[in-house]
Amino acid sequence: MAETYRCVVLARFVDGLAGPDDFAIEIRPVPEPGDGEILVRIIYASLDPGGRSRLSGRVSYIPPLALGDVAGAFNIGQVVTSNNEAYATGDLVVCSFGWTEMGLSKGGGYFAKIQASDLPLSTWIGVLGVPGLTAYFGLKRVAGIKAGETLVVTSAAGMVGATAAQIAKIMGCKVIGVAGGPEKCAWLRDELGLDGAIDYKAADDLGEAIGAAAPDGVDVLFDNVGNRFVDTLLPRMNMNGRIVVSGQVGDYNLAPEDVHGIKNTRVFITHRVRMEGLVVFDDLAQFPAAQAEMAAWIKAGKLLYREKIYDGVEQAPQAFRDMFEGTYFGRHLVRLAPEP
Amino acid sequence: MAETYRCVVLARFVDGLAGPDDFAIEIRPVPEPGDGEILVRIIYASLDPGGRSRLSGRVSYIPPLALGDVAGAFNIGQVVTSNNEAYATGDLVVCSFGWTEMGLSKGGGYFAKIQASDLPLSTWIGVLGVPGLTAYFGLKRVAGIKAGETLVVTSAAGMVGATAAQIAKIMGCKVIGVAGGPEKCAWLRDELGLDGAIDYKAADDLGEAIGAAAPDGVDVLFDNVGNRFVDTLLPRMNMNGRIVVSGQVGDYNLAPEDVHGIKNTRVFITHRVRMEGLVVFDDLAQFPAAQAEMAAWIKAGKLLYREKIYDGVEQAPQAFRDMFEGTYFGRHLVRLAPEP
């Protein structure tokens, strides 16, 4: 086993888009696991838009990273050495060590064995991981979506959005996706079978485009983008409409004062609209049941996903930038070691 | 019986504060009730901040009044003539004819007999009417408030706010009221027994003032004022906090583009905040039970209320203006005929 490993740390606080210049590679000695500890080699690390919130040095309701901290991410890894009887060498686990080739854990928090499955390993950090589960619980618990309702999903070609859109289709809803660019919209329409796909970059008036696609109004907005889209959609919400605040990818890179302010709040009263955010770890106890249901949909060909995989921990900062620039679509992952 | 009656109609579309110049008095012939119809003499008419939304001529999610329409309001009235077997001459009713001395109804919608009670008649259009019920169902159904939680109420010296604040105290909550001016704050603190009262006109930084009064954060914001206060309170919300959008008295007089935009929405995700509006008529079937509970609180001296009563239908426009300018406080009413 190598005696050192690499990780990506925050090198300077970020304004605007984060990219390679904001991070540095560090080489660290592989630690010796102590009592109850588990040493994990990372196979995959995720790129999560929400991670941007912690890179500015500002306290933004959650603690920011300090300079020199490893950038946060979810991972799939394999146990190298275990002093914890619940885990054995060779076990595959989901965990959250960040952009790093190795991690040391006592097994608490988001650290769990991956059950044997005939699905690709990467699904456990994608469609069956945090983004897919966010879609599942956002629709089922937060929105309480019902067959026959009309759903609008923003950032619909991202992993959260595409999963939410497909689950809503499976549940019998009419689904309109909003995404940037014709390629993503074609995928939403032709491959995922959505009822409509709107290219927000090409729309003169997004509100009117959504009005044309959903002439009977919108029952649920599943928003991954942020305030501007929420404000645009509010006047289109139906009575008892729900807005799921899943993510704010359009706002994470903005200084607080540059974020769009939501004005169309009269609708909360006139149409009894409810807006609610979620962090999926509140549903941790229900993850296995949700994953089983989603795995069955994947095997039946009803739940598709796309991945863009980068190789090498040093690629993480560029991959993070590409994700915000919308260069590719689907789940962005970095592969740090070959699958076993 | 008089052969004519007076009513107040919209004379021009309103920008900014509405007042006497925006309305006209019309004299109309008393109609003859047809089959199933009930002729009602109005005793009280309400002044409701939300009514401002319909005076601008703009479609603001609900239909605006046309020029010449009678201004909307809730009423207490007495049946003069009835061709409807459910109502008899002399019955006292709650209804919603507006700023008018007479009304003709078939008995549908918000039209109901007032049960015999030893409470003043005006309570049925105030603390036991739409504003009091909005407070009751906003706290109980929308917020689901629980003993031990911290509540902030804005426009706390208004009828909705003061009722919400007192119900929350009865339920065992810590309650901070926000109001304009020292007289209102003294009433909230000394008469209603709130745990804190903040004069927003005197506070250099309202967020900090609330932070000092509620150092453990805010579980429920019961907002009657609008976007600026919601945005200020959002960073103070606790995990699983709820914002009840009850009214927007600070925004009704503004042109849509001048309304404050809410930016601090990251909290919806990080703190799982839920924001939801209400219109109390959704709870119509539960009105009698709520009124019985509130009537008992009034008799026990636990639920106080203030009224400012104007005499004569022609006073309604000035009373409406006074209400927005905060000249008086409590429920604003116009008395159109003596109580029987």
XYZ file of C-alpha atoms in Angstrom:
680
model
C 0.000 0.000 0.000
C 1.158 3.510 -0.797
C 2.442 5.467 2.198
C 0.932 8.737 1.055
C -2.326 9.835 -0.558
C -3.564 12.951 -2.306
C -6.426 15.262 -1.428
C -7.756 18.589 -2.724
C -7.873 21.455 -0.244
C -9.306 24.966 -0.419
C -6.429 27.320 -1.313
C -8.306 30.614 -1.320
C -11.823 31.865 -0.655
C -13.929 31.917 -3.779
C -15.940 34.692 -5.407
C -17.985 33.638 -8.395
C -17.314 30.315 -10.102
C -14.905 27.982 -8.332
C -12.190 26.318 -10.393
C -8.669 24.873 -10.398
C -6.983 28.083 -9.178
C -8.981 28.020 -5.963
C -7.718 24.644 -4.791
C -4.402 22.906 -4.155
C -3.315 19.262 -4.118
C -1.842 18.071 -0.855
C 0.104 14.895 -0.277
C -0.459 13.434 3.164
C 0.808 10.325 4.948
C -1.685 7.463 5.132
C -2.833 7.336 8.761
C -2.777 4.260 10.951
C -6.348 3.406 12.072
C -6.802 3.569 15.860
C -9.280 1.731 18.067
C -12.637 1.344 16.321
C -11.400 3.151 13.223
C -11.743 2.149 9.602
C -9.345 3.171 6.841
C -11.054 3.584 3.481
C -9.652 3.919 -0.035
C -11.918 6.183 -2.073
C -13.132 4.907 -5.428
C -15.545 7.728 -6.368
C -16.001 11.305 -5.163
C -19.047 13.388 -6.038
C -19.333 16.956 -7.310
C -22.243 18.638 -5.547
C -23.467 22.135 -6.421
C -24.418 22.708 -2.790
C -20.764 22.388 -1.811
C -20.179 25.813 -3.346
C -21.885 27.388 -0.308
C -18.939 26.510 1.892
C -16.139 27.935 -0.283
C -16.619 31.690 0.175
C -15.386 31.973 3.759
C -18.711 33.575 4.680
C -20.915 31.989 7.308
C -23.925 31.130 5.224
C -26.067 29.314 7.821
C -23.675 26.357 7.631
C -20.012 26.606 8.649
C -17.680 27.548 5.805
C -14.528 25.609 4.976
C -11.303 27.095 6.327
C -8.318 27.471 4.023
C -6.505 24.135 3.911
C -9.647 22.062 4.585
C -10.393 19.166 2.240
C -13.266 20.068 -0.112
C -16.468 18.253 0.845
C -18.024 15.475 -1.222
C -19.774 12.146 -0.937
C -17.810 9.005 -1.728
C -17.864 5.364 -2.508
C -14.900 3.590 -0.970
C -13.515 0.234 0.029
C -12.301 -0.693 3.494
C -8.517 -1.180 3.542
C -8.009 -1.885 7.258
C -10.653 -2.084 9.957
C -10.381 -1.980 13.729
C -14.184 -1.846 13.886
C -16.035 -5.151 14.107
C -18.936 -3.848 11.993
C -16.657 -3.506 8.937
C -14.169 -5.856 7.285
C -11.386 -5.364 4.769
C -12.865 -5.286 1.291
C -16.303 -3.947 2.330
C -17.712 -1.353 -0.062
C -19.135 1.701 1.716
C -20.832 5.039 1.048
C -19.237 7.838 3.053
C -18.423 11.551 2.885
C -14.698 12.233 3.126
C -14.505 14.724 0.249
C -12.058 15.070 -2.601
C -9.478 12.715 -1.141
C -7.967 9.357 -1.965
C -8.155 8.017 1.600
C -10.388 8.530 4.631
C -10.460 7.471 8.261
C -13.777 6.954 10.091
C -15.252 5.487 13.260
C -18.322 4.526 11.275
C -20.754 7.217 12.448
C -22.671 9.755 10.360
C -23.138 9.004 6.675
C -21.134 5.786 6.575
C -22.847 2.596 5.496
C -22.097 -0.686 3.778
C -23.324 -1.033 0.231
C -25.439 -4.152 -0.107
C -24.620 -6.575 -2.905
C -26.442 -5.488 -6.043
C -26.253 -6.051 -9.765
C -26.361 -2.303 -10.427
C -23.171 -0.395 -11.271
C -21.240 0.714 -8.187
C -21.467 4.377 -9.198
C -25.270 4.335 -8.847
C -24.787 4.343 -5.052
C -23.357 7.843 -5.211
C -25.766 9.023 -7.919
C -29.279 7.899 -8.654
C -29.358 5.727 -5.491
C -27.270 8.211 -3.499
C -27.821 11.710 -2.175
C -29.097 13.323 -5.406
C -31.496 10.510 -6.284
C -32.780 10.291 -2.716
C -33.252 14.073 -2.636
C -35.512 13.732 -5.662
C -37.406 10.816 -4.092
C -38.071 12.363 -0.669
C -38.551 15.846 -2.093
C -41.422 14.554 -4.211
C -42.876 11.988 -1.833
C -42.456 13.567 1.606
C -42.120 17.314 0.991
C -44.405 17.810 -2.012
C -46.688 14.846 -1.344
C -47.146 14.623 -5.107
C -50.202 12.844 -6.497
C -51.071 11.230 -9.833
C -52.530 13.697 -12.304
C -50.682 16.719 -10.942
C -48.437 18.937 -13.055
C -44.785 19.206 -12.012
C -42.157 21.656 -13.205
C -38.551 20.619 -12.533
C -35.672 23.052 -12.957
C -32.120 21.942 -13.757
C -33.997 18.948 -15.106
C -30.997 17.378 -16.838
C -29.016 17.271 -13.593
C -29.095 14.109 -11.498
C -31.588 15.455 -8.938
C -33.837 17.024 -11.557
C -33.831 14.109 -13.994
C -34.575 11.641 -11.195
C -37.415 13.807 -9.851
C -38.856 14.190 -13.343
C -38.856 10.446 -13.980
C -40.266 9.504 -10.571
C -43.100 11.966 -11.147
C -43.762 10.378 -14.562
C -43.799 6.921 -12.944
C -46.325 8.293 -10.434
C -48.641 9.480 -13.207
C -47.867 13.194 -13.304
C -47.495 15.615 -16.181
C -43.877 16.777 -16.097
C -42.259 19.845 -17.676
C -38.467 20.076 -17.445
C -36.463 23.290 -17.600
C -32.822 23.002 -18.688
C -30.138 24.971 -20.504
C -29.530 24.134 -24.144
C -31.119 22.059 -26.914
C -29.121 18.883 -26.238
C -30.380 18.589 -22.671
C -33.939 19.379 -23.735
C -33.844 16.731 -26.451
C -32.702 14.159 -23.876
C -35.522 15.139 -21.501
C -38.125 14.922 -24.227
C -36.891 11.993 -26.314
C -35.157 9.733 -23.794
C -36.933 10.496 -20.519
C -40.323 11.043 -22.149
C -41.196 14.259 -20.346
C -44.319 16.096 -21.466
C -42.338 19.215 -22.208
C -38.784 20.523 -22.044
C -38.028 24.243 -22.013
C -34.609 25.629 -22.869
C -34.471 28.595 -20.496
C -31.510 30.057 -22.395
C -33.587 30.232 -25.585
C -36.895 31.327 -24.021
C -37.732 35.019 -24.437
C -40.037 34.816 -21.441
C -39.689 31.740 -19.266
C -42.990 32.375 -17.470
C -44.861 32.456 -20.774
C -43.054 29.373 -22.049
C -44.098 27.481 -18.924
C -47.619 28.875 -19.236
C -47.801 27.465 -22.762
C -46.453 24.065 -21.673
C -48.661 23.898 -18.565
C -51.837 25.801 -19.511
C -53.678 24.434 -16.448
C -51.016 25.756 -14.076
C -48.366 24.132 -11.929
C -49.113 22.023 -8.850
C -45.534 21.362 -7.799
C -42.328 23.229 -8.574
C -39.286 21.105 -7.806
C -36.601 23.764 -7.876
C -32.886 23.103 -8.065
C -31.880 26.534 -9.393
C -32.932 29.287 -7.017
C -34.808 32.506 -6.468
C -35.167 33.783 -10.026
C -36.961 30.654 -11.224
C -39.093 30.470 -8.073
C -40.208 34.085 -8.582
C -41.010 33.399 -12.244
C -43.008 30.297 -11.399
C -44.962 31.651 -8.413
C -47.668 33.349 -10.516
C -48.180 30.030 -12.377
C -48.829 27.988 -9.221
C -52.212 26.364 -8.766
C -54.285 26.445 -5.601
C -52.496 24.485 -2.853
C -49.326 24.400 -4.938
C -46.048 23.258 -3.383
C -42.545 24.517 -4.033
C -39.770 22.116 -3.062
C -36.533 24.016 -2.418
C -34.136 21.249 -3.366
C -31.116 23.272 -4.492
C -30.026 26.721 -5.624
C -27.379 26.056 -8.250
C -28.081 29.411 -9.893
C -27.439 31.306 -6.667
C -24.514 29.496 -5.051
C -21.913 31.456 -7.029
C -23.461 34.868 -6.325
C -22.584 37.285 -3.564
C -25.590 37.497 -1.171
C -26.526 40.977 -2.411
C -26.611 39.801 -6.030
C -29.130 37.021 -5.406
C -32.514 37.690 -6.994
C -35.210 38.759 -4.510
C -38.551 36.945 -4.656
C -41.392 39.450 -5.007
C -44.398 37.437 -6.160
C -45.312 36.272 -2.679
C -48.947 37.408 -2.802
C -49.608 33.980 -4.316
C -48.760 32.342 -0.992
C -52.000 33.807 0.332
C -54.257 33.830 -2.708
C -53.298 30.291 -3.787
C -52.298 28.814 -0.392
C -48.870 27.973 -1.775
C -46.438 26.130 0.486
C -42.655 26.383 0.038
C -40.349 24.048 1.929
C -36.726 23.002 1.724
C -35.119 19.671 2.423
C -31.839 18.056 3.302
C -32.173 14.400 2.560
C -30.368 13.119 5.651
C -33.543 13.819 7.630
C -34.872 10.725 5.838
C -31.839 8.527 6.556
C -33.871 5.732 8.158
C -35.964 5.428 4.989
C -33.012 5.251 2.574
C -32.964 1.433 2.142
C -36.658 1.224 1.239
C -36.362 4.119 -1.200
C -33.226 2.631 -2.768
C -34.974 -0.712 -3.229
C -37.899 0.961 -4.981
C -35.613 3.031 -7.210
C -33.355 0.046 -8.016
C -36.401 -1.824 -9.286
C -37.312 1.145 -11.523
C -33.745 1.244 -12.886
C -33.818 -2.482 -13.702
C -37.212 -2.071 -15.376
C -35.765 0.672 -17.599
C -38.099 3.318 -16.140
C -35.444 5.360 -14.361
C -32.500 6.423 -16.518
C -29.428 8.358 -15.469
C -26.360 9.913 -17.038
C -22.903 10.206 -15.572
C -19.874 12.246 -16.548
C -16.832 10.605 -14.993
C -13.461 12.336 -14.569
C -10.356 10.363 -13.609
C -8.016 11.408 -10.800
C -8.571 13.472 -7.666
C -6.708 16.373 -9.284
C -9.568 16.676 -11.824
C -12.142 17.533 -9.162
C -11.798 21.360 -9.327
C -12.170 21.444 -13.128
C -15.072 19.010 -12.969
C -16.716 21.239 -10.354
C -16.394 24.218 -12.666
C -17.716 22.269 -15.666
C -20.762 21.278 -13.638
C -21.714 24.913 -12.943
C -21.022 25.912 -16.527
C -23.353 23.180 -17.747
C -20.715 21.752 -20.081
C -21.952 18.197 -19.553
C -25.006 16.833 -17.862
C -26.101 14.183 -15.389
C -24.149 13.259 -12.282
C -20.545 14.509 -12.233
C -18.143 12.088 -10.557
C -14.423 11.733 -10.090
C -12.959 8.214 -10.123
C -10.007 8.029 -7.734
C -9.276 4.313 -7.935
C -10.435 1.487 -10.199
C -13.551 -0.404 -9.153
C -12.629 -3.686 -7.416
C -88.257 51.783 6.078
C -86.117 54.144 4.035
C -86.558 53.752 0.284
C -82.899 54.382 -0.451
C -79.614 53.388 1.128
C -76.005 54.527 0.822
C -72.924 52.623 -0.237
C -69.282 53.483 -0.957
C -67.995 52.692 -4.447
C -64.557 52.843 -6.023
C -64.279 56.177 -7.876
C -60.764 55.818 -9.275
C -57.989 53.265 -9.310
C -55.603 53.723 -6.419
C -51.828 54.123 -6.342
C -50.307 54.214 -2.881
C -52.516 54.778 0.147
C -56.257 54.708 -0.461
C -58.387 57.454 1.085
C -61.534 59.552 0.760
C -60.683 60.943 -2.693
C -60.616 57.459 -4.187
C -64.226 56.617 -3.330
C -67.700 58.077 -3.841
C -70.984 57.747 -1.959
C -73.858 56.385 -4.011
C -77.508 56.463 -3.089
C -79.409 53.459 -4.377
C -83.022 52.313 -4.116
C -83.633 49.548 -1.569
C -84.261 46.393 -3.626
C -87.276 44.118 -3.258
C -86.093 40.607 -2.278
C -86.999 37.954 -4.848
C -87.586 34.231 -4.372
C -85.237 32.819 -1.722
C -83.646 36.196 -1.130
C -82.914 37.918 2.133
C -82.700 41.694 2.593
C -80.204 42.698 5.283
C -79.594 46.006 7.036
C -75.896 46.361 7.820
C -74.917 47.221 11.388
C -71.107 46.937 11.102
C -68.670 46.916 8.180
C -65.046 45.904 8.542
C -61.864 47.561 7.300
C -59.524 44.878 6.021
C -55.967 45.593 4.861
C -56.225 42.802 2.294
C -59.009 44.711 0.547
C -56.356 47.126 -0.743
C -55.253 44.464 -3.256
C -58.419 44.931 -5.244
C -58.336 48.743 -5.605
C -55.519 49.227 -8.116
C -57.286 47.950 -11.211
C -54.454 45.440 -11.691
C -55.197 41.744 -11.763
C -53.265 40.619 -8.721
C -54.190 36.906 -8.659
C -57.679 37.881 -7.501
C -60.060 39.947 -9.647
C -59.786 43.698 -9.056
C -62.801 45.896 -8.363
C -64.136 47.803 -11.349
C -64.866 51.518 -11.025
C -68.321 51.879 -9.495
C -68.163 48.593 -7.562
C -68.995 48.656 -3.856
C -65.796 48.332 -1.777
C -65.486 44.884 -0.205
C -65.823 44.225 3.534
C -67.266 41.806 6.018
C -70.440 42.765 7.855
C -72.762 42.130 10.707
C -76.336 42.743 9.721
C -79.935 42.104 10.653
C -82.520 40.520 8.386
C -85.178 43.043 7.320
C -87.243 40.869 4.990
C -86.717 37.207 4.161
C -88.093 35.064 1.365
C -85.768 32.283 2.509
C -87.105 29.827 5.057
C -83.697 29.480 6.741
C -83.784 33.126 7.859
C -86.403 35.239 9.632
C -86.880 38.976 10.099
C -84.717 40.121 12.998
C -82.046 37.400 12.619
C -78.514 38.679 13.146
C -76.070 37.455 10.495
C -72.418 37.671 9.460
C -72.063 38.392 5.763
C -69.822 40.192 3.276
C -71.654 42.909 1.372
C -68.989 45.593 1.752
C -69.249 49.257 2.666
C -72.996 49.481 2.230
C -76.051 50.085 4.379
C -78.131 47.303 2.803
C -77.442 43.936 1.148
C -79.425 41.293 -0.702
C -78.410 37.613 -0.508
C -79.636 34.121 -1.284
C -77.805 32.892 1.766
C -74.798 31.203 0.126
C -71.099 31.889 0.671
C -70.108 33.671 3.870
C -73.605 34.193 5.249
C -74.497 32.698 8.608
C -76.717 33.326 11.602
C -74.995 34.585 14.718
C -75.810 32.324 17.653
C -77.092 33.947 20.848
C -74.132 34.969 22.961
C -73.383 37.291 25.845
C -70.379 38.757 23.990
C -70.648 42.143 22.266
C -72.088 41.915 18.761
C -68.967 43.473 17.230
C -66.816 40.524 18.343
C -68.418 38.481 15.552
C -66.712 40.651 12.963
C -63.469 40.974 14.936
C -61.893 38.587 17.371
C -64.514 35.895 16.567
C -64.681 36.890 12.893
C -62.298 36.686 9.970
C -59.245 38.287 11.655
C -59.511 36.279 14.858
C -60.146 33.050 12.969
C -57.162 33.788 10.698
C -54.989 33.967 13.806
C -56.493 30.767 15.206
C -56.173 28.601 12.099
C -52.876 30.168 11.067
C -51.333 29.054 14.346
C -53.142 25.758 14.806
C -53.444 24.367 11.275
C -50.746 26.109 9.233
C -47.964 26.487 11.812
C -48.970 23.567 14.017
C -47.535 25.531 16.924
C -46.496 23.678 20.064
C -45.975 24.677 23.708
C -42.455 25.926 24.382
C -41.874 27.296 20.892
C -40.881 30.896 20.172
C -43.253 32.932 18.013
C -42.663 36.296 16.379
C -45.828 38.149 15.305
C -45.664 41.201 13.068
C -48.318 43.929 13.078
C -48.877 42.533 16.548
C -51.198 45.306 17.696
C -53.601 44.664 14.819
C -56.558 42.366 15.384
C -54.992 39.365 13.634
C -51.591 39.852 15.245
C -52.840 40.531 18.771
C -55.132 37.513 18.635
C -52.334 35.265 17.334
C -49.967 36.539 20.020
C -52.439 35.826 22.825
C -53.464 32.395 21.538
C -49.779 31.456 21.388
C -49.334 32.658 24.980
C -52.360 30.583 26.034
C -50.722 27.594 24.315
C -47.514 28.029 26.305
C -45.269 29.750 23.768
C -42.759 32.550 24.110
C -44.133 35.446 22.064
C -42.357 38.507 20.662
C -44.553 41.135 19.035
C -43.403 43.647 16.410
C -45.431 46.846 16.077
C -45.018 50.502 15.150
C -44.713 52.990 18.001
C -44.279 52.976 21.784
C -47.992 53.051 22.631
C -48.689 49.813 20.770
C -45.604 48.149 22.248
C -46.621 49.154 25.773
C -50.047 47.579 25.199
C -48.481 44.349 23.923
C -46.112 44.144 26.870
C -48.247 45.468 29.725
C -51.781 44.457 28.776
C -51.303 41.338 26.650
C -48.284 40.105 28.626
C -46.081 39.286 25.655
C -42.488 38.295 26.367
C -41.175 41.115 24.223
C -42.443 43.953 22.035
C -40.238 45.585 19.413
C -41.009 48.986 17.942
C -39.780 48.475 14.388
C -39.870 52.229 13.757
C -37.383 52.797 16.579
C -35.130 49.763 15.949
C -31.838 50.520 14.197
C -31.616 46.915 13.068
C -34.804 44.887 13.370
C -32.978 41.586 12.880
C -30.650 42.331 15.777
C -33.500 43.515 17.968
C -35.319 40.251 17.355
C -32.098 38.329 17.924
C -31.768 39.990 21.324
C -35.398 39.277 22.231
C -35.278 35.682 20.962
C -31.670 34.563 21.516
C -32.599 30.909 20.899
C -34.086 31.710 17.495
C -37.592 31.777 16.086
C -39.727 28.682 15.553
C -42.728 30.384 13.992
C -43.046 33.728 12.235
C -46.678 34.792 11.984
C -46.362 37.546 9.412
C -48.999 40.150 8.673
C -46.690 42.718 7.086
C -44.899 41.295 4.054
C -41.646 40.568 2.305
C -39.271 42.919 4.100
C -40.027 41.462 7.532
C -39.966 37.894 6.210
C -36.519 38.485 4.665
C -35.255 40.002 7.922
C -36.565 37.108 9.999
C -35.458 34.243 7.740
C -31.867 34.128 9.090
C -33.313 33.944 12.630
C -35.483 30.888 11.953
C -34.767 27.679 13.832
C -34.565 24.211 12.320
C -38.014 23.193 11.012
C -39.252 26.758 11.408
C -42.584 27.796 9.901
C -43.575 31.101 8.348
C -47.308 31.762 8.212
C -48.123 34.240 5.443
C -51.224 35.736 6.992
C -51.208 39.217 5.459
C -48.992 41.736 3.686
C -50.156 45.095 5.014
C -46.741 46.632 4.288
C -46.887 45.607 0.631
C -50.522 46.165 -0.373
C -49.988 49.855 -1.123
C -46.854 49.318 -3.221
C -46.613 48.919 -6.961
C -45.481 45.330 -7.716
C -41.984 46.468 -8.717
C -41.502 48.334 -5.442
C -42.198 45.299 -3.242
C -39.118 44.079 -1.382
C -37.600 40.896 -2.842
C -36.839 38.056 -0.433
C -33.200 36.970 -0.783
C -32.431 34.946 2.340
C -33.931 31.758 0.974
C -30.886 29.550 1.608
C -32.428 29.013 5.053
C -35.274 27.050 3.476
C -32.727 24.318 2.759
C -30.290 24.626 5.655
C -33.041 24.917 8.284
C -35.885 23.078 6.503
C -38.072 26.151 6.803
C -41.647 25.925 5.541
C -43.583 29.004 4.390
C -47.309 28.789 3.731
C -50.172 31.203 3.263
C -53.772 30.919 4.330
C -57.204 32.251 3.574
C -59.383 31.388 6.504
C -62.461 30.373 4.540
C -60.736 27.056 3.826
C -61.541 26.297 7.482
C -65.208 27.368 7.303
C -66.545 24.067 8.656
C -64.403 24.455 11.797
C -65.473 28.059 12.540
C -68.083 27.233 15.217
C -65.702 25.083 17.265
C -62.956 27.692 17.047
C -65.363 30.483 17.975
C -66.565 28.520 21.000
C -62.973 28.032 22.197
C -62.088 31.688 21.647
C -65.316 32.923 23.276
C -64.381 30.991 26.421
C -60.926 32.624 26.404
C -62.526 36.068 26.053
C -64.873 35.413 28.994
C -61.946 34.169 31.074
C -60.085 37.425 30.376
C -57.279 35.619 28.523
C -58.036 37.005 25.079
C -58.299 40.799 24.886
C -59.121 42.921 21.877
C -59.331 46.561 20.922
C -61.699 48.215 18.517
C -61.735 51.602 16.853
C -65.286 52.315 15.747
C -66.250 54.967 13.198
C -69.867 56.015 12.672
C -71.507 56.231 9.251
C -70.739 54.473 5.969
C -69.234 57.700 4.631
C -66.399 57.342 7.190
C -65.151 54.056 5.713
C -62.552 55.563 3.313
C -60.953 57.723 6.024
C -61.006 54.801 8.454
C -59.318 52.647 5.809
C -56.569 55.241 5.431
C -56.141 55.585 9.211
C -55.708 51.826 9.481
C -52.766 51.814 7.040
C -51.219 54.858 8.663
C -51.372 53.122 12.029
C -53.168 56.061 13.642
C -55.147 53.789 15.951
C -54.867 50.117 16.675
C -56.979 46.997 17.015
C -59.902 46.163 14.755
C -61.186 49.081 12.674
C -64.954 49.021 12.197
C -67.619 51.282 10.789
C -71.019 51.299 12.504
C -73.769 51.859 9.946
C -76.819 51.391 12.145
C -77.352 51.141 15.903
C -77.185 47.688 17.450
C -80.696 46.255 17.969
